mmCIF file of C-alpha atoms in Angstrom:
data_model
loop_
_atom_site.group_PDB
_atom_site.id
_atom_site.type_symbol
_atom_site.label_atom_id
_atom_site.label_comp_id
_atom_site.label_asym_id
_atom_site.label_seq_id
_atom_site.Cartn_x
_atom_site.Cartn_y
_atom_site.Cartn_z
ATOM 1 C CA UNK A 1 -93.748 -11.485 193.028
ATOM 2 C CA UNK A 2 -93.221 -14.627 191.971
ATOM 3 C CA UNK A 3 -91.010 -16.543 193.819
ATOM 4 C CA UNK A 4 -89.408 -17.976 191.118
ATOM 5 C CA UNK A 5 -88.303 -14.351 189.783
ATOM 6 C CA UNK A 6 -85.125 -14.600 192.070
ATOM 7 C CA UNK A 7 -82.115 -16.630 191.977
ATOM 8 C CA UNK A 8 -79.420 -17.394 194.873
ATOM 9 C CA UNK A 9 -75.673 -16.687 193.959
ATOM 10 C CA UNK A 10 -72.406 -16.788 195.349
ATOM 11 C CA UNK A 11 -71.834 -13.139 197.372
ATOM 12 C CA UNK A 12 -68.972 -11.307 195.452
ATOM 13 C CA UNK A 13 -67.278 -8.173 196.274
ATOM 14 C CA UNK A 14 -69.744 -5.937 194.755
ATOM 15 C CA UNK A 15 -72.703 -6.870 196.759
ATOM 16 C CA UNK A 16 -70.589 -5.953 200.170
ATOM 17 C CA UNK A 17 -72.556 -2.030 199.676
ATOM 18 C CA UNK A 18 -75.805 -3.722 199.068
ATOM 19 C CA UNK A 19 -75.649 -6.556 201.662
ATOM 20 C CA UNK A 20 -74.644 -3.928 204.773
ATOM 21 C CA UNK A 21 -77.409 -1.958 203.934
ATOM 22 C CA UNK A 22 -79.588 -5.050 203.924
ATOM 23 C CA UNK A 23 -78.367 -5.901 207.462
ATOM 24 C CA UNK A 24 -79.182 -2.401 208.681
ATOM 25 C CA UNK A 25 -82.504 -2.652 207.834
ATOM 26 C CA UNK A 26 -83.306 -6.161 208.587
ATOM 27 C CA UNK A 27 -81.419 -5.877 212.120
ATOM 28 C CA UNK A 28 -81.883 -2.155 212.861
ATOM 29 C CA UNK A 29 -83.393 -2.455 216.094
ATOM 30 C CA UNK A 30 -80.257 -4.902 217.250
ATOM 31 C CA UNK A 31 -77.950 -1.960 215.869
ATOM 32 C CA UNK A 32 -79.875 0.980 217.625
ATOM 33 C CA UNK A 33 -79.384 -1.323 220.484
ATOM 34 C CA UNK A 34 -75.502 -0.966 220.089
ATOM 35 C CA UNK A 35 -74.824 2.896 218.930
ATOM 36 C CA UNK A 36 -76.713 5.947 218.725
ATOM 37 C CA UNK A 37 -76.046 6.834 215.017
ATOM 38 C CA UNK A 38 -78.503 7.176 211.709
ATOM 39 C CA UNK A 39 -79.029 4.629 209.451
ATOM 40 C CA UNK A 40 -76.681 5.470 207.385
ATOM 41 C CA UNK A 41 -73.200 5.859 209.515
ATOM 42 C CA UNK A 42 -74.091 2.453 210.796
ATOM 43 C CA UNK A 43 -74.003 1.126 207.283
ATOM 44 C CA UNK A 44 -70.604 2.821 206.658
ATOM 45 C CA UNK A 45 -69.866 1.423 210.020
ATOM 46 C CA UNK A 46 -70.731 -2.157 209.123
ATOM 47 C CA UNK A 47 -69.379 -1.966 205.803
ATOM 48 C CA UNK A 48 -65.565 -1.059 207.447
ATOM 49 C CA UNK A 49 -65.584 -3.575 210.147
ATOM 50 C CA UNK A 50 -67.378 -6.272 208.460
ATOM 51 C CA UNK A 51 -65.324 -7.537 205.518
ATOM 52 C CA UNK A 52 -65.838 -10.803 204.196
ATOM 53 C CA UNK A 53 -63.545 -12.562 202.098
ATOM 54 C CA UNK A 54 -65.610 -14.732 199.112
ATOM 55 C CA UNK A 55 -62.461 -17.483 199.397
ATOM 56 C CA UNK A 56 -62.787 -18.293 202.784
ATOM 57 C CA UNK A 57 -63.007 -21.865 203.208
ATOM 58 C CA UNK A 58 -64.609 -21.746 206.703
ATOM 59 C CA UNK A 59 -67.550 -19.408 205.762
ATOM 60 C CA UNK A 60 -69.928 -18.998 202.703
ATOM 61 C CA UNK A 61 -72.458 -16.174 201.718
ATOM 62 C CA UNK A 62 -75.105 -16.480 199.152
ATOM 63 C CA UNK A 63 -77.472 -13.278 197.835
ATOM 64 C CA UNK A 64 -80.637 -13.831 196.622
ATOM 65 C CA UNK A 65 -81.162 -11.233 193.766
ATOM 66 C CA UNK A 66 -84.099 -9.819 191.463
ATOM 67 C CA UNK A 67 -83.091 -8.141 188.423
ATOM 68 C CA UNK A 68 -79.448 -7.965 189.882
ATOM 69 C CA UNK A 69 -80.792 -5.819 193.258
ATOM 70 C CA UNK A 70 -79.874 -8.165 196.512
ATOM 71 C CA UNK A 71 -83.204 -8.710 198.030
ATOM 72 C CA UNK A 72 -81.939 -11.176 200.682
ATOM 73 C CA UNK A 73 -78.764 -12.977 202.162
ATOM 74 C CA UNK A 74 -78.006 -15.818 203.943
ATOM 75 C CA UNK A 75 -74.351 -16.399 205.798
ATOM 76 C CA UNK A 76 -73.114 -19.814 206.396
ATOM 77 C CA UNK A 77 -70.073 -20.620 208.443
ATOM 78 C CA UNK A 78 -68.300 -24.137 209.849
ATOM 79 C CA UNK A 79 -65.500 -25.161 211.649
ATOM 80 C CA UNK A 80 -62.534 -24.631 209.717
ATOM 81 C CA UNK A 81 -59.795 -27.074 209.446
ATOM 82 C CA UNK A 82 -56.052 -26.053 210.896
ATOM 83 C CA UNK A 83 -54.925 -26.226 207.611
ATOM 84 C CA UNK A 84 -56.776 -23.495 205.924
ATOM 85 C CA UNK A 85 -57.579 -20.922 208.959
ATOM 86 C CA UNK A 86 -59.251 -17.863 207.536
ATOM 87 C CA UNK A 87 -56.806 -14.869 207.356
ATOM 88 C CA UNK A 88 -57.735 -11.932 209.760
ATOM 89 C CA UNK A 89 -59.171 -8.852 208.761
ATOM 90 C CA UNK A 90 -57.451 -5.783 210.051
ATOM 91 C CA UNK A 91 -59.244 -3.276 211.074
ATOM 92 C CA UNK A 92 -57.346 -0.032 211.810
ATOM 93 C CA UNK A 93 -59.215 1.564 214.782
ATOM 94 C CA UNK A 94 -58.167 4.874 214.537
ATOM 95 C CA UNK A 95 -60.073 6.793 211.620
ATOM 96 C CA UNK A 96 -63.171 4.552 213.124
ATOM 97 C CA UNK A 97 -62.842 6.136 216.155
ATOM 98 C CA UNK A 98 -62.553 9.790 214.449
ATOM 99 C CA UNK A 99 -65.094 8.924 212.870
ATOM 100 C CA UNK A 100 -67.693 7.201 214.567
ATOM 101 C CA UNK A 101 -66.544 8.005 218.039
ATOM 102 C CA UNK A 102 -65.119 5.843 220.590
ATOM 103 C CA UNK A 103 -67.723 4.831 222.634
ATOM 104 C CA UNK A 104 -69.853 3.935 219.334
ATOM 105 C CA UNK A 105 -66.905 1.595 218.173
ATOM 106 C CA UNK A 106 -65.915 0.155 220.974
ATOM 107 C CA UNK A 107 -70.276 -0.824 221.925
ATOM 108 C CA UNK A 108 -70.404 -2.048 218.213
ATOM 109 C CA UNK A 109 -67.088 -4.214 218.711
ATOM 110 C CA UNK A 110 -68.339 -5.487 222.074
ATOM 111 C CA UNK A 111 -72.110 -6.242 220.792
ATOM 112 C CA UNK A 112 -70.969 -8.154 217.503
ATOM 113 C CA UNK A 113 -68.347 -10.078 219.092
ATOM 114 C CA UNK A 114 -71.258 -11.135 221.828
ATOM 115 C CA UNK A 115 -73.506 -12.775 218.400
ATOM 116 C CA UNK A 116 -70.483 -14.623 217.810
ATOM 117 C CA UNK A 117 -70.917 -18.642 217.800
ATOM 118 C CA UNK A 118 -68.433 -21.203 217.136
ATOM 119 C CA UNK A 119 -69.593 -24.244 214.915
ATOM 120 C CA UNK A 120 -68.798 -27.755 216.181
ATOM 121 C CA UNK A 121 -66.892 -30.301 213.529
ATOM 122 C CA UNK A 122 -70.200 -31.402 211.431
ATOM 123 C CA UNK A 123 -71.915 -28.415 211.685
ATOM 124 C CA UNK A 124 -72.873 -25.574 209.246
ATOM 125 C CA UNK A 125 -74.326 -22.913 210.949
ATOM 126 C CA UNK A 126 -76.578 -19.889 209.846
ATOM 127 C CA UNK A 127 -74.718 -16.773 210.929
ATOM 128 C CA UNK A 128 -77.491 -14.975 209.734
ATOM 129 C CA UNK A 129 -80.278 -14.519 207.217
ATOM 130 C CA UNK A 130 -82.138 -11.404 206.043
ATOM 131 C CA UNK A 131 -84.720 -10.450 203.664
ATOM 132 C CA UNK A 132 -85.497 -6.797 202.211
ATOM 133 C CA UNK A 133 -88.674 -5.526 203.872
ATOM 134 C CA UNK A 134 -90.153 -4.647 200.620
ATOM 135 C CA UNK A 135 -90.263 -8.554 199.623
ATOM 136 C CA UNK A 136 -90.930 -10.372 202.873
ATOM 137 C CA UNK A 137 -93.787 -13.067 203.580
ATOM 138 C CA UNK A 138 -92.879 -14.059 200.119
ATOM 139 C CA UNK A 139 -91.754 -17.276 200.338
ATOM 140 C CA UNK A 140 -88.114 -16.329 199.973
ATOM 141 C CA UNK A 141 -86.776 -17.147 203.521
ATOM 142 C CA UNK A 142 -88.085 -20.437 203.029
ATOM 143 C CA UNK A 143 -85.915 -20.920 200.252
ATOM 144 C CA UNK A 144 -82.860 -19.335 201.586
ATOM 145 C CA UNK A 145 -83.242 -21.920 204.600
ATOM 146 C CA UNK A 146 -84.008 -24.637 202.081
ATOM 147 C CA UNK A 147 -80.586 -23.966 200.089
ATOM 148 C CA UNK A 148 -78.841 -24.096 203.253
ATOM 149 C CA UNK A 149 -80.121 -27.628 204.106
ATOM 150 C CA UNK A 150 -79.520 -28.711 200.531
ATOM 151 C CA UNK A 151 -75.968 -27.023 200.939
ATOM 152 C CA UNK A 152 -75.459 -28.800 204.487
ATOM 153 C CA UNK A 153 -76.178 -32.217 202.840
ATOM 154 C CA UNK A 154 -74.252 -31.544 200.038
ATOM 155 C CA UNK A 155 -71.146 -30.541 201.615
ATOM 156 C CA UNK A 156 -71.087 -33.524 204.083
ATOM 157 C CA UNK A 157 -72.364 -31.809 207.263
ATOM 158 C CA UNK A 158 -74.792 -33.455 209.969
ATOM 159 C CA UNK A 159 -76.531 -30.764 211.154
ATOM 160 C CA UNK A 160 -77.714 -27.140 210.131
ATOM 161 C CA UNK A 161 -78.062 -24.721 213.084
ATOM 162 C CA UNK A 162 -78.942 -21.297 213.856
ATOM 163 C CA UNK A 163 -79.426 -19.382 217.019
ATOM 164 C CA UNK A 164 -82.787 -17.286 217.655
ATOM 165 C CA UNK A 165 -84.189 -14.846 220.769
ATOM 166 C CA UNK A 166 -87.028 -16.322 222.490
ATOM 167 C CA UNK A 167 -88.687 -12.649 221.614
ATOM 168 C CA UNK A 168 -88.791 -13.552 217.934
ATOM 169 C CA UNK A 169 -91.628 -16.141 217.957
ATOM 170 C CA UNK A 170 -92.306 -15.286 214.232
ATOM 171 C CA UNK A 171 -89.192 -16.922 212.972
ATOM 172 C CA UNK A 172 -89.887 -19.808 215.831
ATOM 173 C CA UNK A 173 -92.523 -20.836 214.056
ATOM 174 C CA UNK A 174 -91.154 -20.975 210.664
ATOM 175 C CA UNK A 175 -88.320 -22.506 212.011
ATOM 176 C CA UNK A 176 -90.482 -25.438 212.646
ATOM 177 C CA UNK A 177 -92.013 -25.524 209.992
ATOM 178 C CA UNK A 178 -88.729 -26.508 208.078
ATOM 179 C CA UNK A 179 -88.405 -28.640 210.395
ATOM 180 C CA UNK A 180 -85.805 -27.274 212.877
ATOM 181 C CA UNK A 181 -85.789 -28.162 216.686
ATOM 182 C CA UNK A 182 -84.550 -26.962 219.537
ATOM 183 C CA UNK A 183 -81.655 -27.814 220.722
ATOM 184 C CA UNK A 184 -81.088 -25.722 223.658
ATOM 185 C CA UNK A 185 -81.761 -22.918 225.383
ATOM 186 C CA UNK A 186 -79.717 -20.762 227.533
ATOM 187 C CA UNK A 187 -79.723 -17.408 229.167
ATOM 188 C CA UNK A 188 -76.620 -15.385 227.126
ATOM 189 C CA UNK A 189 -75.607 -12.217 229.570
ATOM 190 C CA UNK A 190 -73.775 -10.706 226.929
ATOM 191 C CA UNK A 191 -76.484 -10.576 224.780
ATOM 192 C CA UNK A 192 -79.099 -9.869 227.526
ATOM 193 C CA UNK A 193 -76.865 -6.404 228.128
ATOM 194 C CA UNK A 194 -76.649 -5.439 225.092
ATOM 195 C CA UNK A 195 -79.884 -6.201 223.086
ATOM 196 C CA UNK A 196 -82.564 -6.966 225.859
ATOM 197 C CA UNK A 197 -82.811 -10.456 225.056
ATOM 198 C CA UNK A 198 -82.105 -12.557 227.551
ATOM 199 C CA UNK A 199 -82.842 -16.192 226.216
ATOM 200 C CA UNK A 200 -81.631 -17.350 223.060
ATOM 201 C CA UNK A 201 -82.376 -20.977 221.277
ATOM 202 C CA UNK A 202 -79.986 -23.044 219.587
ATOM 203 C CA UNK A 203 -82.647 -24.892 216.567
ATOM 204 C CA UNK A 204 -81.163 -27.214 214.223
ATOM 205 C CA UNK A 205 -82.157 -29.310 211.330
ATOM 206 C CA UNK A 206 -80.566 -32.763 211.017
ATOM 207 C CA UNK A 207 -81.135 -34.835 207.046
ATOM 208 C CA UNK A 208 -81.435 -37.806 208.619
ATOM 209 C CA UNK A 209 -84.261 -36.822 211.306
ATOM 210 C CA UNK A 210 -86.061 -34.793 208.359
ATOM 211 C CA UNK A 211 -85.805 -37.837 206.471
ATOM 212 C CA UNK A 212 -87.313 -40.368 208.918
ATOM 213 C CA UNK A 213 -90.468 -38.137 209.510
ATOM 214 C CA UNK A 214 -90.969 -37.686 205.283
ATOM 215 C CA UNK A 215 -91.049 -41.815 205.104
ATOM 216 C CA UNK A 216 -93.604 -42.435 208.607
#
């Protein structure tokens, strides 16, 4: 596939099916980690506790599609200012619990909220990024992570960041490759419990720095 044969759109409503099953299957060893459900309840899982609002003006998803089938996603999020807060999604425990089971909801809660990371002022930060299996080591994570730092410049940030486990050398490396550093790297207990991954880096890629190296 060519890697021009896809194009990178603002996430919309519709995709919410396609974009939970995508994050199943990218991050289904992270999930397993979490509950002990198939595939599928942990998409219909996902898809009631995870609801994104396309107005937010704190957060912004993008799909990358191929003849209108999402083939990969990539979540941005930033501080948000105190006069536009994002409005909570409620999320009414009960038929989840009926459902799912207690113990499953309340480890999936627990394990998500443990991911979470709060952006500093002039930061956009990569909540996450995924690719379908059937089209990775195609070139299209590279240009997901491109049109985030073209997005970062554009909208006035100074840094793009995203976190990583020490485990997942793979994505280290292309990391680097785009030019992202460490920034630090800490020991996260939360995240140690609950997905065996003790050490987690904190990479980011700064216009300025990127710039300088171009022009040596």
């Amino acid at each position: 596939m060519s890697v021009k044969s896809f194009d990178i759109v603002a996430y919309q409503k519709q995709d919410h099916e396609a974009v939970c099953s995508l994050l199943v299957e990218s991050f289904k060893a992270k999930f397993q980690a979490l509950v002990r459900l198939e595939d599928q309840a942990i998409q219909q899982l996902l898809m009631q506790v995870w609801v994104q609002n396309p107005y937010s003006t704190s957060m912004k998803q993008f799909v990358a599609k191929e003849n209108e089938e999402v083939i990969g996603v990539l979540s941005l999020k930033w501080k948000p200012s105190y006069s536009s807060l994002p409005k909570t999604n409620l999320v009414s425990l009960a038929p989840l619990l009926k459902q799912f089971g207690c113990f499953n909801v309340f480890k999936f809660l627990t394990g998500m909220h443990a991911l979470e990371y709060t952006p500093a002022a002039d930061e956009c930060y990569i909540d996450h990024l995924a690719i379908r299996s059937s089209h990775r080591n195609q070139g299209i994570g590279r240009h997901l992570l491109a049109f985030a730092q073209h997005f970062t410049v554009e909208s006035g940030f100074h840094a793009l960041t995203l976190h990583v486990a020490h485990k997942n050398q793979g994505a280290i490396r292309l990391y680097h490759k785009l030019a992202f550093e460490v920034e630090q790297s800490k020991y996260n207990g939360l995240r140690h419990f609950w997905f065996k991954e003790p050490v987690w880096h904190l990479m980011s890629w700064k216009e300025n720095l990127h710039s300088r190296r171009e022009h040596r």
